[in-house]
CSV table of C-alpha atoms in Angstrom, one decimal:
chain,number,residue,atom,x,y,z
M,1,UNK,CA,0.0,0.0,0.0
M,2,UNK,CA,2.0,3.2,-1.2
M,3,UNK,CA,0.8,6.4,0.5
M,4,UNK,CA,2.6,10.0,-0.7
M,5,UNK,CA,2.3,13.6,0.3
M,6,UNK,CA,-1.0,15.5,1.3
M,7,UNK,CA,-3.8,13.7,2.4
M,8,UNK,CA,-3.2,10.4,3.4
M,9,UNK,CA,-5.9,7.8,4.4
M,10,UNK,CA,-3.0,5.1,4.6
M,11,UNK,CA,-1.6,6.5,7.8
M,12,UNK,CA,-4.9,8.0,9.1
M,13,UNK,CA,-6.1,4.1,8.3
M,14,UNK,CA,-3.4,2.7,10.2
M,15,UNK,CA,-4.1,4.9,13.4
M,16,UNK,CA,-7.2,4.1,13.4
M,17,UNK,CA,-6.4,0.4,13.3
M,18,UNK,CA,-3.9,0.5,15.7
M,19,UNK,CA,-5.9,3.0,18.2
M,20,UNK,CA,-8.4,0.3,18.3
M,21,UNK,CA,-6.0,-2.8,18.8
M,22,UNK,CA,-5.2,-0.8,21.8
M,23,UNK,CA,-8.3,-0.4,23.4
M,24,UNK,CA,-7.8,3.1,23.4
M,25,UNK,CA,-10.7,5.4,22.4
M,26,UNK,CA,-10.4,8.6,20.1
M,27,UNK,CA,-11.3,11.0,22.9
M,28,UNK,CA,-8.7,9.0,25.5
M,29,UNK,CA,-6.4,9.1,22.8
M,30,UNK,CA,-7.0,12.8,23.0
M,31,UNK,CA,-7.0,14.0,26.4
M,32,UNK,CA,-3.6,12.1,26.9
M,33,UNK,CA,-1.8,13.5,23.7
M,34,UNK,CA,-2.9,16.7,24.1
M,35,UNK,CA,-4.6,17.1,20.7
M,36,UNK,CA,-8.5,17.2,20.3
M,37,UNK,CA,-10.7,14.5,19.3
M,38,UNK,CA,-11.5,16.1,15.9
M,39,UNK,CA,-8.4,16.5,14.7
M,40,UNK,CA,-7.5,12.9,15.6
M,41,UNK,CA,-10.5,12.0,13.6
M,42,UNK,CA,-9.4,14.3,10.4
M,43,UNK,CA,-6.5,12.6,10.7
M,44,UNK,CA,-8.0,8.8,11.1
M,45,UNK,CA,-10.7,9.6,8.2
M,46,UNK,CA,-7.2,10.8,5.6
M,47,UNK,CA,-8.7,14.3,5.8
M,48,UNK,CA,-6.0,16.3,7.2
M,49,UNK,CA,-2.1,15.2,7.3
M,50,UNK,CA,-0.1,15.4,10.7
M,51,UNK,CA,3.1,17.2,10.8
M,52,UNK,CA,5.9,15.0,12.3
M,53,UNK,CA,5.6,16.6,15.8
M,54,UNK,CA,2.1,15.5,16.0
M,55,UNK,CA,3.2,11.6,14.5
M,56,UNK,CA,5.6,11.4,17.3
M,57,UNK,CA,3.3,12.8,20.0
M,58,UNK,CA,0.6,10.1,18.7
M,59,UNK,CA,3.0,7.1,18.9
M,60,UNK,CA,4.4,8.5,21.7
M,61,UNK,CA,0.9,8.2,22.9
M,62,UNK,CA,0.3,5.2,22.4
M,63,UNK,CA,3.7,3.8,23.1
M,64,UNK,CA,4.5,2.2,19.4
M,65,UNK,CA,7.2,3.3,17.0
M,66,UNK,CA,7.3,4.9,14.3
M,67,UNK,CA,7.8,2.0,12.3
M,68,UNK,CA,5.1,0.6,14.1
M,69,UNK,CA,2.7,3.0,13.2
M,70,UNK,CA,3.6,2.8,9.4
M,71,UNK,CA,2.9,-0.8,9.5
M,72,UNK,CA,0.6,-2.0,7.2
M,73,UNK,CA,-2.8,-2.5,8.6
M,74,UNK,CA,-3.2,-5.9,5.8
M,75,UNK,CA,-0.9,-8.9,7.1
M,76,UNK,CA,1.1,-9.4,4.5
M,77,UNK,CA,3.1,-13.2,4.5
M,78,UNK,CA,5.4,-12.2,1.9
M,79,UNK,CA,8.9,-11.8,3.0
M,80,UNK,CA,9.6,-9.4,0.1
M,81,UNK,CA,8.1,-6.1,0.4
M,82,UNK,CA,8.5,-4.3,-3.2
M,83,UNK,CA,9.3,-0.5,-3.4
M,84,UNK,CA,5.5,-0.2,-5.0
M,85,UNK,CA,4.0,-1.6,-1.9
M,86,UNK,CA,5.9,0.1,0.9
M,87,UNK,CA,4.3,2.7,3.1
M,88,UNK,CA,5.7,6.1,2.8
M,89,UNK,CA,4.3,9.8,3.9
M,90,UNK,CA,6.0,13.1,3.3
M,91,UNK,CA,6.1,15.6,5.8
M,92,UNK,CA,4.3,18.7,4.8
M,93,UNK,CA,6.2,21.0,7.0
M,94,UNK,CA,9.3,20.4,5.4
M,95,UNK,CA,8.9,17.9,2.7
M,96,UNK,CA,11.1,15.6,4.5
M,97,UNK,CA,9.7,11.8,3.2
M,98,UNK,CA,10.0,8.5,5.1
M,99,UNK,CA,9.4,5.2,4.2
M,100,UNK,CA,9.2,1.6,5.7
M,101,UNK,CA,11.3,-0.8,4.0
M,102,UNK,CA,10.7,-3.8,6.0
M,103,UNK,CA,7.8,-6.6,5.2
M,104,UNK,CA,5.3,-6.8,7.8
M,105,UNK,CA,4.4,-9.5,9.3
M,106,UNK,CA,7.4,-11.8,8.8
M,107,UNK,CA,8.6,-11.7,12.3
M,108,UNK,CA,12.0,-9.1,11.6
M,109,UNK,CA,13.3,-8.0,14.9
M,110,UNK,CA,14.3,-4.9,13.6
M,111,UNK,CA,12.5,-2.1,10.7
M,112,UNK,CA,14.3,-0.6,8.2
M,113,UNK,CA,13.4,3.0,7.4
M,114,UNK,CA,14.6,5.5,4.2
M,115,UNK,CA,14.6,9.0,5.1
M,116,UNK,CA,15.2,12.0,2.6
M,117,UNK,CA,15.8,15.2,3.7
M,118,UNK,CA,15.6,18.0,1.0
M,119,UNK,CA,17.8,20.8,1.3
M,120,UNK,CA,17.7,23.3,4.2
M,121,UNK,CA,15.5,21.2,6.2
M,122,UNK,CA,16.3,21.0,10.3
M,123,UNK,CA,14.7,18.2,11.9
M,124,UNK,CA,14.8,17.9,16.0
M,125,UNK,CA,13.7,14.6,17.7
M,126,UNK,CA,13.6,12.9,21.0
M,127,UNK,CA,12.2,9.9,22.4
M,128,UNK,CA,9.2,10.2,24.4
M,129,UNK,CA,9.2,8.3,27.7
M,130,UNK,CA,7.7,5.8,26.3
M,131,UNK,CA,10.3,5.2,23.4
M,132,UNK,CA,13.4,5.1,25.7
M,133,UNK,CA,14.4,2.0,24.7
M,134,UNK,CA,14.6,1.7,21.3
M,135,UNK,CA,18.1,1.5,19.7
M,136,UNK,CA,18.9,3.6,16.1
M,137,UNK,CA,21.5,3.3,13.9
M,138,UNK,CA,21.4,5.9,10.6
M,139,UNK,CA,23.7,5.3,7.9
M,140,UNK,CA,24.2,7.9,5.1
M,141,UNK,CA,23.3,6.6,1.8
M,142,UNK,CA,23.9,10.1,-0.5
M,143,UNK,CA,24.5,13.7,0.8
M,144,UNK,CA,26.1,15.0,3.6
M,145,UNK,CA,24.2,15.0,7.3
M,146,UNK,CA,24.8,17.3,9.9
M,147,UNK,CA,23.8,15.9,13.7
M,148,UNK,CA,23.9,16.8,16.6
M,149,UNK,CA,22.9,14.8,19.5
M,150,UNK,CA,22.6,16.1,23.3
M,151,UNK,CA,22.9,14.0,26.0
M,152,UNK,CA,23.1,14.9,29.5
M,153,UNK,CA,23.4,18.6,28.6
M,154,UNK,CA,26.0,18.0,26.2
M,155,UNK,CA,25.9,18.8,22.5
M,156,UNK,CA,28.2,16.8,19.9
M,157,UNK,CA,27.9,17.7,16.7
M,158,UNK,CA,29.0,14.8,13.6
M,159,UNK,CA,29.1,15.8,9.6
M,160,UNK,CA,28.1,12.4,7.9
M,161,UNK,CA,28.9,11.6,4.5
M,162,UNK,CA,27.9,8.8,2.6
M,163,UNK,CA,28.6,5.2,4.2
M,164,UNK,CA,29.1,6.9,7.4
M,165,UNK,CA,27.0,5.1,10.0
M,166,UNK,CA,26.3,5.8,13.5
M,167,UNK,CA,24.4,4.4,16.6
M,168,UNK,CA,22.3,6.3,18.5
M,169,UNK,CA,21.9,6.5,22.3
M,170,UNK,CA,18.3,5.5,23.5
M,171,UNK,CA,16.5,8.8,25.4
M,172,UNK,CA,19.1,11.6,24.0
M,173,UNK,CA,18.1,14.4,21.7
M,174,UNK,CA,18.7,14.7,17.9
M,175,UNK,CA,19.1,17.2,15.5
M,176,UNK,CA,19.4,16.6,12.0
M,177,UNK,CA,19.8,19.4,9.1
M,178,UNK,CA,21.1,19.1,5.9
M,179,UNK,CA,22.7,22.5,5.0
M,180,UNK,CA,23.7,21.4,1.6
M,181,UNK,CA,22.6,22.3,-1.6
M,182,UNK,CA,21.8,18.6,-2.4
M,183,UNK,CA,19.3,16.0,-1.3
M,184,UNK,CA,20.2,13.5,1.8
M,185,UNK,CA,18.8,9.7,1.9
M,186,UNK,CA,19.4,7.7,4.8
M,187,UNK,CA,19.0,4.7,5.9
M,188,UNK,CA,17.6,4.2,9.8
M,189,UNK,CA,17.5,0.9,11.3
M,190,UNK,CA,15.3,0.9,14.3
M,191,UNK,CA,15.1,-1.8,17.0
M,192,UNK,CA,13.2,-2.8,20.2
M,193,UNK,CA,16.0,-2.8,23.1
């Protein structure tokens, strides 16, 4: 199921589905993210698009992963999961795009995720509470990736080229940006500690 940029009933689908395999209700799901009932339903119904912040706060929420979340909400048995077929959403506030690489439903201990970051774009992340203990490693398939990542009040910053490949402590904060001129993909393997 290939989703793209604007509307998106694929990902409002999948919340839906996955609100419900919870046993969480849309106005629960509300008063404990911090985002009204309606707009969870816009989303859910493909009628309005979540930023990223609100994606995390909403699988933050419900304590899944992104990858999670972007699972398809048809079990698929194949253990190939063809480009056509795999779920991807763009962000609309910065036209950053991510998309799930790994089958679902074959039993993979860890997801593989493709991220493109189009020039100038800044993107800062950190694991909810509930996400502490998921391990990250992003490897830099074209372009050149600027991160920073803060732990205990510390910054270090890193300039990734491609192959470059790093690991990424559970709980600190992230900042990506790509102040080139030129398009970043990268490659983010994500695993349940």
């Amino acid at each position: 199921m290939t989703r793209s940029s604007g509307t998106d009933p694929g990902l409002g689908e999948r919340l839906k589905v996955l609100r419900t395999e919870l046993g969480v209700s849309l106005d629960d799901l509300a008063a404990r993210s911090g985002l009204g009932a309606d707009e969870i339903a816009k989303i859910e119904s493909g009628e309005r698009f979540p930023v990223g912040s609100i994606v995390l706060r909403l699988c933050s929420t419900l304590g899944v992963t992104l990858p999670e979340l972007l699972r398809s909400p048809h079990r698929c048995t194949s253990r190939l999961n063809r480009r056509a077929d795999q779920l991807h959403w763009s962000r609309p506030d910065s036209m950053a795009t991510c998309r799930k690489l790994t089958p679902d439903g074959t039993g993979a201990l860890s997801d593989l995720l493709e991220f493109e970051f189009p020039p100038g774009v800044a993107y800062d992340y950190q694991d909810p509470p509930p996400l502490v203990g998921i391990d990250r490693q992003v490897f830099v398939i074209d372009g050149t990736l600027d991160l920073t990542i803060i732990e205990a009040g510390q910054a270090t910053a890193y300039q990734m080229t491609a192959g470059d490949c790093i690991h990424l402590a559970p709980g600190a904060r992230y900042l990506f940006r790509n102040d080139s001129g030129a398009m970043i993909r990268c490659l983010s393997v994500v695993t349940r500690a």
